Tab-separated table of C-alpha atoms in Angstrom:
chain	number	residue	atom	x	y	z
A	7	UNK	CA	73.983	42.568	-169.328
A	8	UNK	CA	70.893	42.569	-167.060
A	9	UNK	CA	69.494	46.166	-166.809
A	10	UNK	CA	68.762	47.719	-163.459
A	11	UNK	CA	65.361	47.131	-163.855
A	12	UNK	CA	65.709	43.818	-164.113
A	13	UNK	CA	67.892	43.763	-161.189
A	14	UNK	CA	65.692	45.875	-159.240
A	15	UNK	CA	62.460	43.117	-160.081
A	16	UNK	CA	64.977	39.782	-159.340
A	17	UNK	CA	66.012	41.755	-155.906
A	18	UNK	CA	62.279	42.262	-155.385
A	19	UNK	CA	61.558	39.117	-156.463
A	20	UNK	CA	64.037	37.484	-153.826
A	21	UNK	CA	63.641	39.838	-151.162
A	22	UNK	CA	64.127	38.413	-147.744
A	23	UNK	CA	61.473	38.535	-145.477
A	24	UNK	CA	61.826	40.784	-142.260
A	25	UNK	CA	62.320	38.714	-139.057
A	26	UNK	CA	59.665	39.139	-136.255
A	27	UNK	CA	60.684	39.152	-132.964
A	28	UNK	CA	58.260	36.526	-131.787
A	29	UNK	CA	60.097	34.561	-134.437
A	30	UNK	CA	63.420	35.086	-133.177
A	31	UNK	CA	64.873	31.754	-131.655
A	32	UNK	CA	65.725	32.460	-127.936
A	33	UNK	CA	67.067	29.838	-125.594
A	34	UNK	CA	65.246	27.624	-122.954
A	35	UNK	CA	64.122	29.562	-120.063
A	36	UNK	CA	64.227	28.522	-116.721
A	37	UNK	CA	61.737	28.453	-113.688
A	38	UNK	CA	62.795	31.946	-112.982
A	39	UNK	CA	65.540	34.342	-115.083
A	40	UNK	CA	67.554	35.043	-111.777
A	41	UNK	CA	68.180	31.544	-112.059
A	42	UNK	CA	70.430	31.435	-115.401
A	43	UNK	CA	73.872	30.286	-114.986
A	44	UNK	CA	76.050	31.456	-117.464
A	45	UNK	CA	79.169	28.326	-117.675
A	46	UNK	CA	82.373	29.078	-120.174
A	47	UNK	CA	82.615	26.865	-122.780
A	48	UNK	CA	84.355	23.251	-121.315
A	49	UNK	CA	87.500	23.779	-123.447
A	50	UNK	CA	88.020	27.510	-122.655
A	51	UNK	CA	90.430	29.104	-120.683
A	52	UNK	CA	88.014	30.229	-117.912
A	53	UNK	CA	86.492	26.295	-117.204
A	54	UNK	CA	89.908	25.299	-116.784
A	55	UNK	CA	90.864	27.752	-113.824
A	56	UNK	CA	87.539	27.625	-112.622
A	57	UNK	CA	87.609	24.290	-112.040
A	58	UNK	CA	91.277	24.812	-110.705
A	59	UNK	CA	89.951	26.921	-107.861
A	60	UNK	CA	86.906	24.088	-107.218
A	61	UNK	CA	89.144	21.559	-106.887
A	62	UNK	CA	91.333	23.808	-104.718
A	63	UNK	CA	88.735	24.663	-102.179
A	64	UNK	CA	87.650	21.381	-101.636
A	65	UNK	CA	90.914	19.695	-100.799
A	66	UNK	CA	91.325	20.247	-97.035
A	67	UNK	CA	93.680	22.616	-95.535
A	68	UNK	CA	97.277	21.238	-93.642
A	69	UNK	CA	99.066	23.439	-91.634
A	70	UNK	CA	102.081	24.134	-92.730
A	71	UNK	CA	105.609	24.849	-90.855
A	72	UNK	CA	104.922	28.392	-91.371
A	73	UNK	CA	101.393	28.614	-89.790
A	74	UNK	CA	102.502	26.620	-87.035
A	75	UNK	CA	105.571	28.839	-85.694
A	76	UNK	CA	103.036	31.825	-85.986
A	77	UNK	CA	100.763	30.208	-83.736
A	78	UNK	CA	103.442	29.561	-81.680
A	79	UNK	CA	104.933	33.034	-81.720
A	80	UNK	CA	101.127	34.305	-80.922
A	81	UNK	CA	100.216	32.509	-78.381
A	82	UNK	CA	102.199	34.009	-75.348
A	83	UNK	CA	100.607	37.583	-76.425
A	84	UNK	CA	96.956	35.796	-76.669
A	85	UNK	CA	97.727	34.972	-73.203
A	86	UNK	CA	99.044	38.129	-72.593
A	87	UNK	CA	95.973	39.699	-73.740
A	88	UNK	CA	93.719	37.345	-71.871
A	89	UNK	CA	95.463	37.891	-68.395
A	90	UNK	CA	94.793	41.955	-68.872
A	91	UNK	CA	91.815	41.114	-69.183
A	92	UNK	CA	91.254	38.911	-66.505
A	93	UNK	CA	92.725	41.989	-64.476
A	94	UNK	CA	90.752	44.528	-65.603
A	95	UNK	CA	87.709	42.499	-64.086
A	96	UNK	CA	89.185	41.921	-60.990
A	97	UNK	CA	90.148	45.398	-60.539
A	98	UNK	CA	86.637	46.578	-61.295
A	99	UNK	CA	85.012	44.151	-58.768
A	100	UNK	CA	87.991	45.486	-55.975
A	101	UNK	CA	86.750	49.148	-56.726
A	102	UNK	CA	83.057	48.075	-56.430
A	103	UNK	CA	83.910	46.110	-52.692
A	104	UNK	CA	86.133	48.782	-51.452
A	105	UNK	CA	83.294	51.910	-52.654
A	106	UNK	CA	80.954	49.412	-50.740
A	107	UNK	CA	82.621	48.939	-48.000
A	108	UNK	CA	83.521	52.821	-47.666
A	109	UNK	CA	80.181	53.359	-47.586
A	110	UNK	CA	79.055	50.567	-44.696
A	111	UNK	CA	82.306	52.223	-42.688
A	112	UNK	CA	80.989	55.750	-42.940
A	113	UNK	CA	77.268	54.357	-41.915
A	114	UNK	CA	78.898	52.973	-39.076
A	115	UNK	CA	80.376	56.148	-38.080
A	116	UNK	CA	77.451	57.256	-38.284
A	117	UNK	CA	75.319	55.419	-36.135
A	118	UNK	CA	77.916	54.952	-33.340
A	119	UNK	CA	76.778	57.603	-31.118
A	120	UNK	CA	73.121	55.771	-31.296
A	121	UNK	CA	74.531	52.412	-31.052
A	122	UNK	CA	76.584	53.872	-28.033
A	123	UNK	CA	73.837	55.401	-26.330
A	124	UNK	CA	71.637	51.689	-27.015
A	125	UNK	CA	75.002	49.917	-25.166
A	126	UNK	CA	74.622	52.405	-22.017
A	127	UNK	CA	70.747	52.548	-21.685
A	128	UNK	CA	71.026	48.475	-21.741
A	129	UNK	CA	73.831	48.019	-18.923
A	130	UNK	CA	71.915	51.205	-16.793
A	131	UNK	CA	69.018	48.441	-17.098
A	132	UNK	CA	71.136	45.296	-16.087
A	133	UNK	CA	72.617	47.888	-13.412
A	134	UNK	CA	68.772	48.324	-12.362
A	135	UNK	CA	68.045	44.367	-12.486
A	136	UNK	CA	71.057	43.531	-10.579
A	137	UNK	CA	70.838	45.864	-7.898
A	138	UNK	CA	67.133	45.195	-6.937
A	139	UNK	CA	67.614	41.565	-6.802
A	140	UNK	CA	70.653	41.962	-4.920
A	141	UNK	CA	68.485	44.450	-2.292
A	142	UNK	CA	65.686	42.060	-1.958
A	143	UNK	CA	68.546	39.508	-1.101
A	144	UNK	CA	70.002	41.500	1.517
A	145	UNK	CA	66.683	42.235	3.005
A	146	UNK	CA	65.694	38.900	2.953
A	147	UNK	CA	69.084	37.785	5.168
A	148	UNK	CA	68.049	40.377	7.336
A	149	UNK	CA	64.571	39.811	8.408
A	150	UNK	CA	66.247	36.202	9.160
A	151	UNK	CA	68.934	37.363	10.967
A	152	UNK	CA	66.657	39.814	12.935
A	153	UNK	CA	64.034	36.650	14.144
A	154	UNK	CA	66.669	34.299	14.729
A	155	UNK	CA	68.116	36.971	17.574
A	156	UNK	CA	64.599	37.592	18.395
A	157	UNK	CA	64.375	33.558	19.283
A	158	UNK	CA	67.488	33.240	20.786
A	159	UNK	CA	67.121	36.624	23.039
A	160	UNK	CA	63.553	34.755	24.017
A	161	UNK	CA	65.205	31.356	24.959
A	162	UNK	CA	67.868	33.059	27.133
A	163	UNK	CA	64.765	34.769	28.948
A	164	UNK	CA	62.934	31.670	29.427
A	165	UNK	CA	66.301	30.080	30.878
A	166	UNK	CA	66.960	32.602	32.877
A	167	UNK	CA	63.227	32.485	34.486
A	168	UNK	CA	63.597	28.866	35.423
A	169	UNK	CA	66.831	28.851	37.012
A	170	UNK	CA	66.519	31.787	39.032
A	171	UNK	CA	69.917	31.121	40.658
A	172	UNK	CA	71.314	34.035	38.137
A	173	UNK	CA	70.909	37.719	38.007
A	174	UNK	CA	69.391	39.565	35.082
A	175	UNK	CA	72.103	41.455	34.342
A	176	UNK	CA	73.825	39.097	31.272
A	177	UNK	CA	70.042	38.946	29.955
A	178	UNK	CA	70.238	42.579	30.077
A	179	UNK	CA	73.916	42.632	28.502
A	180	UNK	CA	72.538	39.319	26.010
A	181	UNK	CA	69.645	41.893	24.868
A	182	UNK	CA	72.129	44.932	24.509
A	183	UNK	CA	74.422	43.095	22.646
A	184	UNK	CA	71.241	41.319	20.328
A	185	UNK	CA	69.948	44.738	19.191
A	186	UNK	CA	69.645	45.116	15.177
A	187	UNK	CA	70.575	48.049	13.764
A	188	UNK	CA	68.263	50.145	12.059
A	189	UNK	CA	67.943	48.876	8.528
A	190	UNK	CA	69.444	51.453	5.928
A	191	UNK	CA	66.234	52.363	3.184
A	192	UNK	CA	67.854	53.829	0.064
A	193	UNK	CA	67.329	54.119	-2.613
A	194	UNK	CA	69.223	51.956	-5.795
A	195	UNK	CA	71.203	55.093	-7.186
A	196	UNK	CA	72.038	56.352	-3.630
A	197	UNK	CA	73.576	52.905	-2.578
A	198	UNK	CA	77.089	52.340	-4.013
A	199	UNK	CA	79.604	49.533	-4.308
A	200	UNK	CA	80.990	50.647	-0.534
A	201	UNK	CA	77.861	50.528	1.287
A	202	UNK	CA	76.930	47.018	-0.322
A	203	UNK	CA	80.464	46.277	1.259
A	204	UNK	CA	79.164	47.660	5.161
A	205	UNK	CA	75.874	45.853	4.678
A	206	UNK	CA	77.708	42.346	3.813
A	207	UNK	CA	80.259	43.149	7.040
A	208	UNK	CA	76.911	43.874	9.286
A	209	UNK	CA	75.254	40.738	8.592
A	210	UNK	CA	78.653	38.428	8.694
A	211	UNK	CA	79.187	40.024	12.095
A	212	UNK	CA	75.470	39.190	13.756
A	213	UNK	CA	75.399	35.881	11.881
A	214	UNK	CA	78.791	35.432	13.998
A	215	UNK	CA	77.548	36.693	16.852
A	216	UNK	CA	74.264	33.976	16.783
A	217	UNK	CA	76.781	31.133	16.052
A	218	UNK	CA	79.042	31.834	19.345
A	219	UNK	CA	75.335	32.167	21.354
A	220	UNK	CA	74.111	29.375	20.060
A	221	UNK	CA	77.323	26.907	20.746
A	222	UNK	CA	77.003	28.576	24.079
């Protein structure tokens, strides 16, 4: 039998040396330890569905009978969805026109008594225009009313003269009958409508009156 002391110096004697750990075998490193990729063995349980679900993704997708009634069956509510809101845009750009065009209605309102008061100062103005040009009118065709009786009156007298076989009474009753009437001086806001009316009578009645003379 071996003794324990001679046990103790053959365990000594054999001891195993203690392992350093820069001695320790480690495995390859890569550029970078994020970059380790840790792969089941090829005949374990976990490579075979993980290359199940690989070769799964990468097949590509048919759609079935199933996916195609549900499209079918979502589809009217898509457009459903889509057409409320179309609406909803629509009815927002109504309310924006009909705010705006509350507002342009009440600015009209507004202004109307200062777009009425523009209208009448504008026609008073015409009313102005009109009416003086229509005066100088009227005094022109009187002035040339007035020197053709002046003429005429004149060659009666001269006629007369020369025959001297007549009286001077129808020269008298010629020059009664030739005498203008005084010429009316208004002014435009006393004259109305009716007196333009008596002025346009006058002046047909004298230019009358020349024409019979003359064809006399």
């Amino acid at each position: 039998m071996i003794s324990p002391a001679t046990s103790s110096a053959t365990h000594s004697e054999f001891a195993i040396p203690p392992i350093v750990p820069s001695q320790q075998q480690q495995p390859p490193h890569t550029a970078h330890p994020s970059s380790r990729h840790h792969f089941p063995p090829p005949h374990s349980p976990q490579y075979a569905a993980f290359s199940h679900l690989s070769g799964r993704t990468a097949e590509p997708k048919t759609p079935t009978h199933g996916s195609l009634q549900r499209q079918q069956f979502m589809q009217p509510f898509e457009h459903l969805f889509d057409t409320i809101e179309t609406t909803r845009t629509l009815k927002s750009t109504l309310d924006d026109q009909i705010r705006r065009s509350s507002a342009l209605i009440q600015t009209l309102q507004a202004s109307s008594t200062t777009v009425e008061g523009l209208i009448r100062n504008q026609m008073k103005e015409l009313q102005k225009e009109v009416m003086h040009r229509m005066e100088d009118r009227l005094e022109d065709m009187y002035s040339r009313v007035s020197s053709l009786e002046k003429r005429m009156v004149g060659t009666t007298e001269e006629q007369e003269d020369n025959r001297r076989s007549q009286s001077t009474t129808p020269s008298r009753r010629l020059q009664e009958s030739l005498i203008s009437p005084p010429t009316i001086v208004r002014s435009q806001h006393d004259i109305g409508p009716q007196e333009y009316h008596h002025m346009l009578d006058a002046l047909r009645e004298r230019l009358d009156r020349l024409e019979r003379q003359m064809e006399s």
